mmCIF file with all atom_site columns, C-alpha atoms in Angstrom:
data_model
loop_
_atom_site.group_PDB
_atom_site.id
_atom_site.type_symbol
_atom_site.label_atom_id
_atom_site.label_alt_id
_atom_site.label_comp_id
_atom_site.label_asym_id
_atom_site.label_entity_id
_atom_site.label_seq_id
_atom_site.pdbx_PDB_ins_code
_atom_site.Cartn_x
_atom_site.Cartn_y
_atom_site.Cartn_z
_atom_site.occupancy
_atom_site.B_iso_or_equiv
_atom_site.pdbx_formal_charge
_atom_site.auth_seq_id
_atom_site.auth_comp_id
_atom_site.auth_asym_id
_atom_site.auth_atom_id
_atom_site.pdbx_PDB_model_num
ATOM 1   C CA . MET A 1 1   ? -17.338 6.357   -8.746  1.00 95.00 ? 55  MET A CA 1
ATOM 2   C CA . ILE A 1 2   ? -14.016 4.556   -8.202  1.00 97.00 ? 56  ILE A CA 1
ATOM 3   C CA . ARG A 1 3   ? -12.646 3.098   -11.432 1.00 98.00 ? 57  ARG A CA 1
ATOM 4   C CA . VAL A 1 4   ? -10.879 -0.228  -10.923 1.00 98.00 ? 58  VAL A CA 1
ATOM 5   C CA . ALA A 1 5   ? -8.768  -2.597  -13.033 1.00 98.00 ? 59  ALA A CA 1
ATOM 6   C CA . LEU A 1 6   ? -7.398  -5.964  -11.973 1.00 96.00 ? 60  LEU A CA 1
ATOM 7   C CA . ALA A 1 7   ? -4.556  -8.222  -13.049 1.00 97.00 ? 61  ALA A CA 1
ATOM 8   C CA . ASP A 1 8   ? -4.079  -11.839 -12.000 1.00 95.00 ? 62  ASP A CA 1
ATOM 9   C CA . ASP A 1 9   ? -3.065  -14.919 -13.957 1.00 94.00 ? 63  ASP A CA 1
ATOM 10  C CA . GLN A 1 10  ? -5.618  -17.079 -12.130 1.00 93.00 ? 64  GLN A CA 1
ATOM 11  C CA . ALA A 1 11  ? -9.001  -16.966 -13.830 1.00 95.00 ? 65  ALA A CA 1
ATOM 12  C CA . LEU A 1 12  ? -10.780 -18.011 -10.634 1.00 93.00 ? 66  LEU A CA 1
ATOM 13  C CA . MET A 1 13  ? -9.184  -15.159 -8.693  1.00 93.00 ? 67  MET A CA 1
ATOM 14  C CA . ARG A 1 14  ? -10.142 -12.657 -11.382 1.00 95.00 ? 68  ARG A CA 1
ATOM 15  C CA . MET A 1 15  ? -13.705 -13.924 -11.309 1.00 95.00 ? 69  MET A CA 1
ATOM 16  C CA . GLY A 1 16  ? -13.901 -13.545 -7.544  1.00 93.00 ? 70  GLY A CA 1
ATOM 17  C CA . LEU A 1 17  ? -12.554 -10.010 -7.640  1.00 94.00 ? 71  LEU A CA 1
ATOM 18  C CA . ARG A 1 18  ? -14.881 -9.159  -10.520 1.00 95.00 ? 72  ARG A CA 1
ATOM 19  C CA . VAL A 1 19  ? -17.906 -10.268 -8.522  1.00 95.00 ? 73  VAL A CA 1
ATOM 20  C CA . LEU A 1 20  ? -16.789 -8.247  -5.497  1.00 93.00 ? 74  LEU A CA 1
ATOM 21  C CA . ILE A 1 21  ? -16.286 -5.104  -7.548  1.00 96.00 ? 75  ILE A CA 1
ATOM 22  C CA . GLU A 1 22  ? -19.421 -5.336  -9.653  1.00 94.00 ? 76  GLU A CA 1
ATOM 23  C CA . ARG A 1 23  ? -21.741 -5.714  -6.676  1.00 95.00 ? 77  ARG A CA 1
ATOM 24  C CA . GLU A 1 24  ? -20.582 -2.398  -5.162  1.00 96.00 ? 78  GLU A CA 1
ATOM 25  C CA . ASP A 1 25  ? -22.440 0.722   -6.272  1.00 95.00 ? 79  ASP A CA 1
ATOM 26  C CA . ASP A 1 26  ? -19.406 2.982   -5.963  1.00 96.00 ? 80  ASP A CA 1
ATOM 27  C CA . LEU A 1 27  ? -16.969 0.744   -7.879  1.00 97.00 ? 81  LEU A CA 1
ATOM 28  C CA . GLU A 1 28  ? -16.649 0.340   -11.637 1.00 97.00 ? 82  GLU A CA 1
ATOM 29  C CA . LEU A 1 29  ? -14.568 -2.437  -13.236 1.00 97.00 ? 83  LEU A CA 1
ATOM 30  C CA . LEU A 1 30  ? -12.751 -1.163  -16.317 1.00 97.00 ? 84  LEU A CA 1
ATOM 31  C CA . GLY A 1 31  ? -11.065 -4.379  -17.360 1.00 97.00 ? 85  GLY A CA 1
ATOM 32  C CA . GLU A 1 32  ? -8.945  -7.407  -16.509 1.00 97.00 ? 86  GLU A CA 1
ATOM 33  C CA . ALA A 1 33  ? -5.463  -8.639  -17.421 1.00 97.00 ? 87  ALA A CA 1
ATOM 34  C CA . GLU A 1 34  ? -3.795  -12.011 -16.987 1.00 95.00 ? 88  GLU A CA 1
ATOM 35  C CA . ASP A 1 35  ? -0.136  -10.934 -17.022 1.00 95.00 ? 89  ASP A CA 1
ATOM 36  C CA . GLY A 1 36  ? 2.044   -7.922  -16.357 1.00 95.00 ? 90  GLY A CA 1
ATOM 37  C CA . ALA A 1 37  ? 2.347   -6.691  -19.919 1.00 96.00 ? 91  ALA A CA 1
ATOM 38  C CA . ALA A 1 38  ? -1.410  -6.824  -20.357 1.00 97.00 ? 92  ALA A CA 1
ATOM 39  C CA . ALA A 1 39  ? -1.830  -5.020  -17.027 1.00 97.00 ? 93  ALA A CA 1
ATOM 40  C CA . VAL A 1 40  ? 0.379   -2.139  -18.164 1.00 97.00 ? 94  VAL A CA 1
ATOM 41  C CA . ALA A 1 41  ? -1.500  -1.909  -21.454 1.00 97.00 ? 95  ALA A CA 1
ATOM 42  C CA . LEU A 1 42  ? -4.832  -1.960  -19.616 1.00 98.00 ? 96  LEU A CA 1
ATOM 43  C CA . VAL A 1 43  ? -3.796  0.811   -17.234 1.00 98.00 ? 97  VAL A CA 1
ATOM 44  C CA . ARG A 1 44  ? -2.474  2.967   -20.075 1.00 98.00 ? 98  ARG A CA 1
ATOM 45  C CA . ARG A 1 45  ? -5.712  2.488   -21.981 1.00 97.00 ? 99  ARG A CA 1
ATOM 46  C CA . THR A 1 46  ? -8.167  3.056   -19.127 1.00 97.00 ? 100 THR A CA 1
ATOM 47  C CA . THR A 1 47  ? -6.197  5.027   -16.435 1.00 97.00 ? 101 THR A CA 1
ATOM 48  C CA . PRO A 1 48  ? -8.062  3.476   -13.480 1.00 98.00 ? 102 PRO A CA 1
ATOM 49  C CA . ASP A 1 49  ? -8.066  4.992   -10.004 1.00 96.00 ? 103 ASP A CA 1
ATOM 50  C CA . VAL A 1 50  ? -6.948  1.669   -8.525  1.00 96.00 ? 104 VAL A CA 1
ATOM 51  C CA . LEU A 1 51  ? -5.218  -1.387  -9.991  1.00 97.00 ? 105 LEU A CA 1
ATOM 52  C CA . LEU A 1 52  ? -5.403  -4.675  -8.086  1.00 96.00 ? 106 LEU A CA 1
ATOM 53  C CA . LEU A 1 53  ? -2.196  -6.443  -9.085  1.00 95.00 ? 107 LEU A CA 1
ATOM 54  C CA . ASP A 1 54  ? -0.880  -9.942  -8.485  1.00 92.00 ? 108 ASP A CA 1
ATOM 55  C CA . VAL A 1 55  ? 2.889   -10.347 -8.109  1.00 87.00 ? 109 VAL A CA 1
ATOM 56  C CA . LYS A 1 56  ? 3.603   -13.743 -9.614  1.00 86.00 ? 110 LYS A CA 1
ATOM 57  C CA . MET A 1 57  ? 2.444   -13.774 -13.213 1.00 90.00 ? 111 MET A CA 1
ATOM 58  C CA . PRO A 1 58  ? 3.944   -15.214 -16.418 1.00 89.00 ? 112 PRO A CA 1
ATOM 59  C CA . GLY A 1 59  ? 6.092   -13.047 -18.674 1.00 91.00 ? 113 GLY A CA 1
ATOM 60  C CA . MET A 1 60  ? 6.287   -9.588  -17.144 1.00 94.00 ? 114 MET A CA 1
ATOM 61  C CA . ASP A 1 61  ? 5.587   -10.165 -13.456 1.00 90.00 ? 115 ASP A CA 1
ATOM 62  C CA . GLY A 1 62  ? 3.702   -7.846  -11.145 1.00 92.00 ? 116 GLY A CA 1
ATOM 63  C CA . LEU A 1 63  ? 6.772   -6.054  -9.807  1.00 92.00 ? 117 LEU A CA 1
ATOM 64  C CA . GLU A 1 64  ? 8.007   -5.141  -13.271 1.00 94.00 ? 118 GLU A CA 1
ATOM 65  C CA . ALA A 1 65  ? 4.522   -4.034  -14.257 1.00 96.00 ? 119 ALA A CA 1
ATOM 66  C CA . LEU A 1 66  ? 4.315   -1.956  -11.068 1.00 95.00 ? 120 LEU A CA 1
ATOM 67  C CA . ARG A 1 67  ? 7.608   -0.196  -11.759 1.00 95.00 ? 121 ARG A CA 1
ATOM 68  C CA . THR A 1 68  ? 6.557   0.524   -15.332 1.00 96.00 ? 122 THR A CA 1
ATOM 69  C CA . ILE A 1 69  ? 3.279   2.055   -14.168 1.00 96.00 ? 123 ILE A CA 1
ATOM 70  C CA . VAL A 1 70  ? 4.810   4.102   -11.333 1.00 92.00 ? 124 VAL A CA 1
ATOM 71  C CA . ASP A 1 71  ? 7.549   5.437   -13.614 1.00 93.00 ? 125 ASP A CA 1
ATOM 72  C CA . ASP A 1 72  ? 5.029   6.706   -16.161 1.00 95.00 ? 126 ASP A CA 1
ATOM 73  C CA . PRO A 1 73  ? 4.049   10.325  -15.320 1.00 92.00 ? 127 PRO A CA 1
ATOM 74  C CA . ALA A 1 74  ? 0.820   9.904   -17.280 1.00 94.00 ? 128 ALA A CA 1
ATOM 75  C CA . LEU A 1 75  ? -0.278  7.214   -14.807 1.00 94.00 ? 129 LEU A CA 1
ATOM 76  C CA . LYS A 1 76  ? 0.502   9.039   -11.562 1.00 89.00 ? 130 LYS A CA 1
ATOM 77  C CA . GLY A 1 77  ? -3.200  9.062   -10.665 1.00 90.00 ? 131 GLY A CA 1
ATOM 78  C CA . THR A 1 78  ? -3.389  5.260   -10.542 1.00 95.00 ? 132 THR A CA 1
ATOM 79  C CA . ARG A 1 79  ? -2.887  3.619   -7.148  1.00 92.00 ? 133 ARG A CA 1
ATOM 80  C CA . VAL A 1 80  ? -1.582  0.058   -7.232  1.00 93.00 ? 134 VAL A CA 1
ATOM 81  C CA . VAL A 1 81  ? -2.627  -2.413  -4.540  1.00 91.00 ? 135 VAL A CA 1
ATOM 82  C CA . ILE A 1 82  ? -0.831  -5.745  -4.472  1.00 89.00 ? 136 ILE A CA 1
ATOM 83  C CA . VAL A 1 83  ? -3.153  -8.703  -3.900  1.00 88.00 ? 137 VAL A CA 1
ATOM 84  C CA . THR A 1 84  ? -0.943  -11.533 -2.746  1.00 81.00 ? 138 THR A CA 1
ATOM 85  C CA . THR A 1 85  ? -0.301  -14.419 -0.371  1.00 75.00 ? 139 THR A CA 1
ATOM 86  C CA . PHE A 1 86  ? 1.891   -13.857 2.666   1.00 59.00 ? 140 PHE A CA 1
ATOM 87  C CA . GLU A 1 87  ? 4.156   -16.711 1.615   1.00 56.00 ? 141 GLU A CA 1
ATOM 88  C CA . ILE A 1 88  ? 5.810   -14.284 -0.798  1.00 60.00 ? 142 ILE A CA 1
ATOM 89  C CA . GLU A 1 89  ? 6.347   -11.524 1.762   1.00 61.00 ? 143 GLU A CA 1
ATOM 90  C CA . GLU A 1 90  ? 9.736   -10.623 0.266   1.00 66.00 ? 144 GLU A CA 1
ATOM 91  C CA . TYR A 1 91  ? 7.883   -9.431  -2.832  1.00 71.00 ? 145 TYR A CA 1
ATOM 92  C CA . VAL A 1 92  ? 5.599   -7.289  -0.713  1.00 69.00 ? 146 VAL A CA 1
ATOM 93  C CA . PHE A 1 93  ? 8.368   -5.077  0.613   1.00 71.00 ? 147 PHE A CA 1
ATOM 94  C CA . SER A 1 94  ? 9.896   -4.829  -2.868  1.00 78.00 ? 148 SER A CA 1
ATOM 95  C CA . ALA A 1 95  ? 6.488   -3.720  -4.117  1.00 79.00 ? 149 ALA A CA 1
ATOM 96  C CA . LEU A 1 96  ? 6.229   -1.020  -1.452  1.00 75.00 ? 150 LEU A CA 1
ATOM 97  C CA . GLN A 1 97  ? 9.699   0.204   -2.369  1.00 76.00 ? 151 GLN A CA 1
ATOM 98  C CA . ALA A 1 98  ? 8.705   0.266   -6.029  1.00 83.00 ? 152 ALA A CA 1
ATOM 99  C CA . GLY A 1 99  ? 5.704   2.469   -5.302  1.00 83.00 ? 153 GLY A CA 1
ATOM 100 C CA . ALA A 1 100 ? 2.749   0.215   -4.518  1.00 85.00 ? 154 ALA A CA 1
ATOM 101 C CA . SER A 1 101 ? 0.099   1.901   -2.410  1.00 83.00 ? 155 SER A CA 1
ATOM 102 C CA . GLY A 1 102 ? -0.232  -1.171  -0.233  1.00 79.00 ? 156 GLY A CA 1
ATOM 103 C CA . PHE A 1 103 ? -1.275  -4.780  -0.234  1.00 79.00 ? 157 PHE A CA 1
ATOM 104 C CA . VAL A 1 104 ? -3.963  -7.175  0.905   1.00 82.00 ? 158 VAL A CA 1
ATOM 105 C CA . LEU A 1 105 ? -4.022  -10.936 1.174   1.00 81.00 ? 159 LEU A CA 1
ATOM 106 C CA . LYS A 1 106 ? -5.859  -13.063 -1.345  1.00 84.00 ? 160 LYS A CA 1
ATOM 107 C CA . ASP A 1 107 ? -7.649  -14.878 1.457   1.00 83.00 ? 161 ASP A CA 1
ATOM 108 C CA . SER A 1 108 ? -8.777  -11.665 3.147   1.00 82.00 ? 162 SER A CA 1
ATOM 109 C CA . ASP A 1 109 ? -12.406 -11.130 4.017   1.00 85.00 ? 163 ASP A CA 1
ATOM 110 C CA . PRO A 1 110 ? -14.254 -9.821  0.914   1.00 87.00 ? 164 PRO A CA 1
ATOM 111 C CA . LEU A 1 111 ? -15.206 -6.667  2.795   1.00 86.00 ? 165 LEU A CA 1
ATOM 112 C CA . GLU A 1 112 ? -11.526 -6.011  3.530   1.00 83.00 ? 166 GLU A CA 1
ATOM 113 C CA . LEU A 1 113 ? -10.662 -6.296  -0.156  1.00 87.00 ? 167 LEU A CA 1
ATOM 114 C CA . VAL A 1 114 ? -13.421 -3.887  -1.125  1.00 90.00 ? 168 VAL A CA 1
ATOM 115 C CA . GLN A 1 115 ? -12.386 -1.472  1.610   1.00 86.00 ? 169 GLN A CA 1
ATOM 116 C CA . ALA A 1 116 ? -8.781  -1.629  0.394   1.00 86.00 ? 170 ALA A CA 1
ATOM 117 C CA . ILE A 1 117 ? -9.928  -0.313  -2.978  1.00 91.00 ? 171 ILE A CA 1
ATOM 118 C CA . ARG A 1 118 ? -11.783 2.592   -1.404  1.00 90.00 ? 172 ARG A CA 1
ATOM 119 C CA . VAL A 1 119 ? -8.956  3.459   0.947   1.00 84.00 ? 173 VAL A CA 1
ATOM 120 C CA . ALA A 1 120 ? -6.344  3.261   -1.821  1.00 86.00 ? 174 ALA A CA 1
ATOM 121 C CA . ALA A 1 121 ? -8.423  5.549   -4.018  1.00 88.00 ? 175 ALA A CA 1
ATOM 122 C CA . ALA A 1 122 ? -8.577  8.054   -1.152  1.00 81.00 ? 176 ALA A CA 1
ATOM 123 C CA . GLY A 1 123 ? -4.818  7.840   -0.613  1.00 73.00 ? 177 GLY A CA 1
ATOM 124 C CA . ASP A 1 124 ? -5.258  7.001   3.056   1.00 64.00 ? 178 ASP A CA 1
ATOM 125 C CA . ALA A 1 125 ? -4.200  4.035   5.205   1.00 52.00 ? 179 ALA A CA 1
ATOM 126 C CA . LEU A 1 126 ? -4.370  0.910   3.099   1.00 62.00 ? 180 LEU A CA 1
ATOM 127 C CA . LEU A 1 127 ? -2.064  -1.634  4.680   1.00 62.00 ? 181 LEU A CA 1
ATOM 128 C CA . SER A 1 128 ? -3.602  -4.477  6.623   1.00 60.00 ? 182 SER A CA 1
ATOM 129 C CA . PRO A 1 129 ? -2.359  -3.806  10.187  1.00 58.00 ? 183 PRO A CA 1
ATOM 130 C CA . SER A 1 130 ? -1.646  -7.427  11.119  1.00 57.00 ? 184 SER A CA 1
ATOM 131 C CA . VAL A 1 131 ? 0.219   -8.127  7.903   1.00 57.00 ? 185 VAL A CA 1
ATOM 132 C CA . THR A 1 132 ? 2.059   -4.805  7.964   1.00 61.00 ? 186 THR A CA 1
ATOM 133 C CA . ARG A 1 133 ? 3.433   -5.485  11.422  1.00 60.00 ? 187 ARG A CA 1
ATOM 134 C CA . ARG A 1 134 ? 4.742   -8.882  10.325  1.00 60.00 ? 188 ARG A CA 1
ATOM 135 C CA . VAL A 1 135 ? 6.289   -7.543  7.137   1.00 60.00 ? 189 VAL A CA 1
ATOM 136 C CA . VAL A 1 136 ? 7.900   -4.574  8.889   1.00 60.00 ? 190 VAL A CA 1
ATOM 137 C CA . SER A 1 137 ? 9.209   -6.848  11.625  1.00 62.00 ? 191 SER A CA 1
ATOM 138 C CA . HIS A 1 138 ? 10.608  -9.283  9.065   1.00 60.00 ? 192 HIS A CA 1
ATOM 139 C CA . PHE A 1 139 ? 12.422  -6.674  7.021   1.00 57.00 ? 193 PHE A CA 1
ATOM 140 C CA . ALA A 1 140 ? 13.580  -4.610  9.978   1.00 55.00 ? 194 ALA A CA 1
ATOM 141 C CA . ARG A 1 141 ? 15.668  -7.654  10.914  1.00 58.00 ? 195 ARG A CA 1
ATOM 142 C CA . HIS A 1 142 ? 17.170  -7.850  7.436   1.00 56.00 ? 196 HIS A CA 1
ATOM 143 C CA . ILE A 1 143 ? 17.898  -4.191  6.697   1.00 52.00 ? 197 ILE A CA 1
ATOM 144 C CA . ALA A 1 144 ? 21.143  -3.324  8.442   1.00 46.00 ? 198 ALA A CA 1
ATOM 145 C CA . GLY A 1 145 ? 21.338  0.313   9.331   1.00 48.00 ? 199 GLY A CA 1
ATOM 146 C CA . GLY A 1 146 ? 18.996  1.487   6.612   1.00 49.00 ? 200 GLY A CA 1
ATOM 147 C CA . THR A 1 147 ? 19.808  3.929   3.839   1.00 50.00 ? 201 THR A CA 1
ATOM 148 C CA . THR A 1 148 ? 17.884  6.981   5.015   1.00 50.00 ? 202 THR A CA 1
ATOM 149 C CA . THR A 1 149 ? 20.204  9.920   5.707   1.00 47.00 ? 203 THR A CA 1
ATOM 150 C CA . SER A 1 150 ? 20.224  11.840  8.950   1.00 55.00 ? 204 SER A CA 1
ATOM 151 C CA . SER A 1 151 ? 19.421  15.011  7.017   1.00 65.00 ? 205 SER A CA 1
ATOM 152 C CA . ALA A 1 152 ? 16.138  13.466  5.914   1.00 70.00 ? 206 ALA A CA 1
ATOM 153 C CA . LEU A 1 153 ? 15.294  12.635  9.520   1.00 73.00 ? 207 LEU A CA 1
ATOM 154 C CA . GLU A 1 154 ? 16.108  16.176  10.579  1.00 81.00 ? 208 GLU A CA 1
ATOM 155 C CA . GLU A 1 155 ? 13.438  17.464  8.213   1.00 86.00 ? 209 GLU A CA 1
ATOM 156 C CA . LEU A 1 156 ? 10.805  15.933  10.495  1.00 91.00 ? 210 LEU A CA 1
ATOM 157 C CA . THR A 1 157 ? 9.634   17.340  13.800  1.00 93.00 ? 211 THR A CA 1
ATOM 158 C CA . ASP A 1 158 ? 9.641   15.048  16.829  1.00 92.00 ? 212 ASP A CA 1
ATOM 159 C CA . ARG A 1 159 ? 5.877   14.621  16.503  1.00 94.00 ? 213 ARG A CA 1
ATOM 160 C CA . GLU A 1 160 ? 6.150   13.822  12.780  1.00 94.00 ? 214 GLU A CA 1
ATOM 161 C CA . ARG A 1 161 ? 8.781   11.150  13.465  1.00 92.00 ? 215 ARG A CA 1
ATOM 162 C CA . GLU A 1 162 ? 6.511   9.676   16.100  1.00 93.00 ? 216 GLU A CA 1
ATOM 163 C CA . ILE A 1 163 ? 3.544   9.669   13.722  1.00 93.00 ? 217 ILE A CA 1
ATOM 164 C CA . VAL A 1 164 ? 5.575   8.021   10.946  1.00 90.00 ? 218 VAL A CA 1
ATOM 165 C CA . ALA A 1 165 ? 6.618   5.310   13.422  1.00 90.00 ? 219 ALA A CA 1
ATOM 166 C CA . TRP A 1 166 ? 2.950   4.748   14.229  1.00 91.00 ? 220 TRP A CA 1
ATOM 167 C CA . VAL A 1 167 ? 2.106   4.602   10.510  1.00 87.00 ? 221 VAL A CA 1
ATOM 168 C CA . ALA A 1 168 ? 4.622   1.764   10.194  1.00 81.00 ? 222 ALA A CA 1
ATOM 169 C CA . THR A 1 169 ? 2.555   -0.302  12.634  1.00 80.00 ? 223 THR A CA 1
ATOM 170 C CA . GLY A 1 170 ? -0.258  -0.373  10.081  1.00 75.00 ? 224 GLY A CA 1
ATOM 171 C CA . ARG A 1 171 ? -2.648  1.700   12.156  1.00 80.00 ? 225 ARG A CA 1
ATOM 172 C CA . SER A 1 172 ? -5.075  4.119   10.534  1.00 80.00 ? 226 SER A CA 1
ATOM 173 C CA . ASN A 1 173 ? -5.205  7.841   11.324  1.00 85.00 ? 227 ASN A CA 1
ATOM 174 C CA . ASP A 1 174 ? -8.168  7.270   13.623  1.00 86.00 ? 228 ASP A CA 1
ATOM 175 C CA . GLU A 1 175 ? -6.334  4.526   15.526  1.00 87.00 ? 229 GLU A CA 1
ATOM 176 C CA . ILE A 1 176 ? -3.192  6.643   15.876  1.00 91.00 ? 230 ILE A CA 1
ATOM 177 C CA . ALA A 1 177 ? -5.311  9.555   17.079  1.00 93.00 ? 231 ALA A CA 1
ATOM 178 C CA . LYS A 1 178 ? -6.796  7.410   19.845  1.00 94.00 ? 232 LYS A CA 1
ATOM 179 C CA . GLU A 1 179 ? -3.364  6.178   20.925  1.00 93.00 ? 233 GLU A CA 1
ATOM 180 C CA . LEU A 1 180 ? -1.931  9.699   21.111  1.00 94.00 ? 234 LEU A CA 1
ATOM 181 C CA . PHE A 1 181 ? -5.077  11.507  22.320  1.00 95.00 ? 235 PHE A CA 1
ATOM 182 C CA . LEU A 1 182 ? -5.101  13.687  19.211  1.00 95.00 ? 236 LEU A CA 1
ATOM 183 C CA . SER A 1 183 ? -7.798  14.435  16.676  1.00 95.00 ? 237 SER A CA 1
ATOM 184 C CA . PRO A 1 184 ? -7.783  12.433  13.419  1.00 90.00 ? 238 PRO A CA 1
ATOM 185 C CA . ALA A 1 185 ? -7.424  15.735  11.552  1.00 92.00 ? 239 ALA A CA 1
ATOM 186 C CA . THR A 1 186 ? -4.243  16.537  13.491  1.00 96.00 ? 240 THR A CA 1
ATOM 187 C CA . VAL A 1 187 ? -2.779  13.116  12.727  1.00 94.00 ? 241 VAL A CA 1
ATOM 188 C CA . ARG A 1 188 ? -3.735  13.506  9.076   1.00 90.00 ? 242 ARG A CA 1
ATOM 189 C CA . THR A 1 189 ? -1.940  16.849  8.982   1.00 94.00 ? 243 THR A CA 1
ATOM 190 C CA . HIS A 1 190 ? 1.251   15.366  10.453  1.00 95.00 ? 244 HIS A CA 1
ATOM 191 C CA . VAL A 1 191 ? 1.134   12.439  8.031   1.00 92.00 ? 245 VAL A CA 1
ATOM 192 C CA . GLY A 1 192 ? 0.671   14.826  5.126   1.00 90.00 ? 246 GLY A CA 1
ATOM 193 C CA . ARG A 1 193 ? 3.565   17.040  6.176   1.00 93.00 ? 247 ARG A CA 1
ATOM 194 C CA . ALA A 1 194 ? 5.875   14.062  6.693   1.00 92.00 ? 248 ALA A CA 1
ATOM 195 C CA . THR A 1 195 ? 4.897   12.695  3.296   1.00 87.00 ? 249 THR A CA 1
ATOM 196 C CA . VAL A 1 196 ? 5.769   15.993  1.601   1.00 88.00 ? 250 VAL A CA 1
ATOM 197 C CA . LYS A 1 197 ? 9.047   16.467  3.496   1.00 89.00 ? 251 LYS A CA 1
ATOM 198 C CA . LEU A 1 198 ? 10.245  12.963  2.661   1.00 87.00 ? 252 LEU A CA 1
ATOM 199 C CA . GLY A 1 199 ? 9.074   13.081  -0.928  1.00 82.00 ? 253 GLY A CA 1
ATOM 200 C CA . ALA A 1 200 ? 7.013   9.933   -0.382  1.00 79.00 ? 254 ALA A CA 1
ATOM 201 C CA . ARG A 1 201 ? 4.487   8.933   -3.005  1.00 74.00 ? 255 ARG A CA 1
ATOM 202 C CA . ASP A 1 202 ? 1.931   7.972   -0.389  1.00 75.00 ? 256 ASP A CA 1
ATOM 203 C CA . ARG A 1 203 ? 1.388   6.472   3.051   1.00 77.00 ? 257 ARG A CA 1
ATOM 204 C CA . ALA A 1 204 ? 2.777   3.087   2.041   1.00 73.00 ? 258 ALA A CA 1
ATOM 205 C CA . GLN A 1 205 ? 6.149   4.606   1.250   1.00 75.00 ? 259 GLN A CA 1
ATOM 206 C CA . LEU A 1 206 ? 6.198   6.130   4.718   1.00 81.00 ? 260 LEU A CA 1
ATOM 207 C CA . VAL A 1 207 ? 6.332   2.545   5.999   1.00 78.00 ? 261 VAL A CA 1
ATOM 208 C CA . VAL A 1 208 ? 9.388   1.918   3.825   1.00 75.00 ? 262 VAL A CA 1
ATOM 209 C CA . PHE A 1 209 ? 10.962  5.113   5.157   1.00 80.00 ? 263 PHE A CA 1
ATOM 210 C CA . ALA A 1 210 ? 10.259  4.141   8.763   1.00 81.00 ? 264 ALA A CA 1
ATOM 211 C CA . VAL A 1 211 ? 11.833  0.707   8.344   1.00 75.00 ? 265 VAL A CA 1
ATOM 212 C CA . ARG A 1 212 ? 14.919  2.008   6.572   1.00 75.00 ? 266 ARG A CA 1
ATOM 213 C CA . ALA A 1 213 ? 15.321  4.865   9.059   1.00 79.00 ? 267 ALA A CA 1
ATOM 214 C CA . GLY A 1 214 ? 14.911  2.541   12.024  1.00 76.00 ? 268 GLY A CA 1
ATOM 215 C CA . LEU A 1 215 ? 12.033  4.612   13.425  1.00 78.00 ? 269 LEU A CA 1
ATOM 216 C CA . THR A 1 216 ? 10.350  2.768   16.280  1.00 74.00 ? 270 THR A CA 1
ATOM 217 C CA . LEU A 1 217 ? 7.872   3.620   18.985  1.00 75.00 ? 271 LEU A CA 1
ATOM 218 C CA . PRO A 1 218 ? 9.259   4.389   22.456  1.00 64.00 ? 272 PRO A CA 1
ATOM 219 C CA . SER A 1 219 ? 7.713   1.191   23.795  1.00 56.00 ? 273 SER A CA 1
ATOM 220 C CA . ASP A 1 220 ? 9.128   -1.012  21.016  1.00 47.00 ? 274 ASP A CA 1
ATOM 221 C CA . PRO A 1 221 ? 11.762  -3.545  22.060  1.00 40.00 ? 275 PRO A CA 1
#
């Protein structure tokens, strides 16, 4: 059973997410919050597997709540998925940098939202490919040179650098495996090793690394 909490200042949005969660046999809703401070308190009280978190909320906003949760060692088992609108894409990248496990759009298909919860709980790919590509493209244009050191890059093998570049496109392990004619297990192994070497919290932070390091696919312009 995947234990879920949600935080959004819009009652209608909370109701919609509640209905989606409660109709799934493998999901359990632990509680709701309408602002960042309440979200932090809820997570500390219930320690959910996944928190669905809005960014723009009154008082303590979602980003501050996210940082508070990620910085708390007692809450390291909670994955945070940002549920947002693309109009605030600058917040999305900040959220990934702060430690969010990914994001989905509020107007996504209900099945995509439910799948995001399951994928986040499993620690696997959880970034919507189409949105990820747009966000990465947007911020790649605005991050001059990046801040990742060459020594960090040297920790990765050529194959691992290639895999991390593919991760930044938003593709899942299965999709990357098909592109590279590898098995999903092999791709998963490379992703895991790269994550450990770079000290990344999860797959989402590999996207941040790839953007800052300027890692691109050979066919990228």
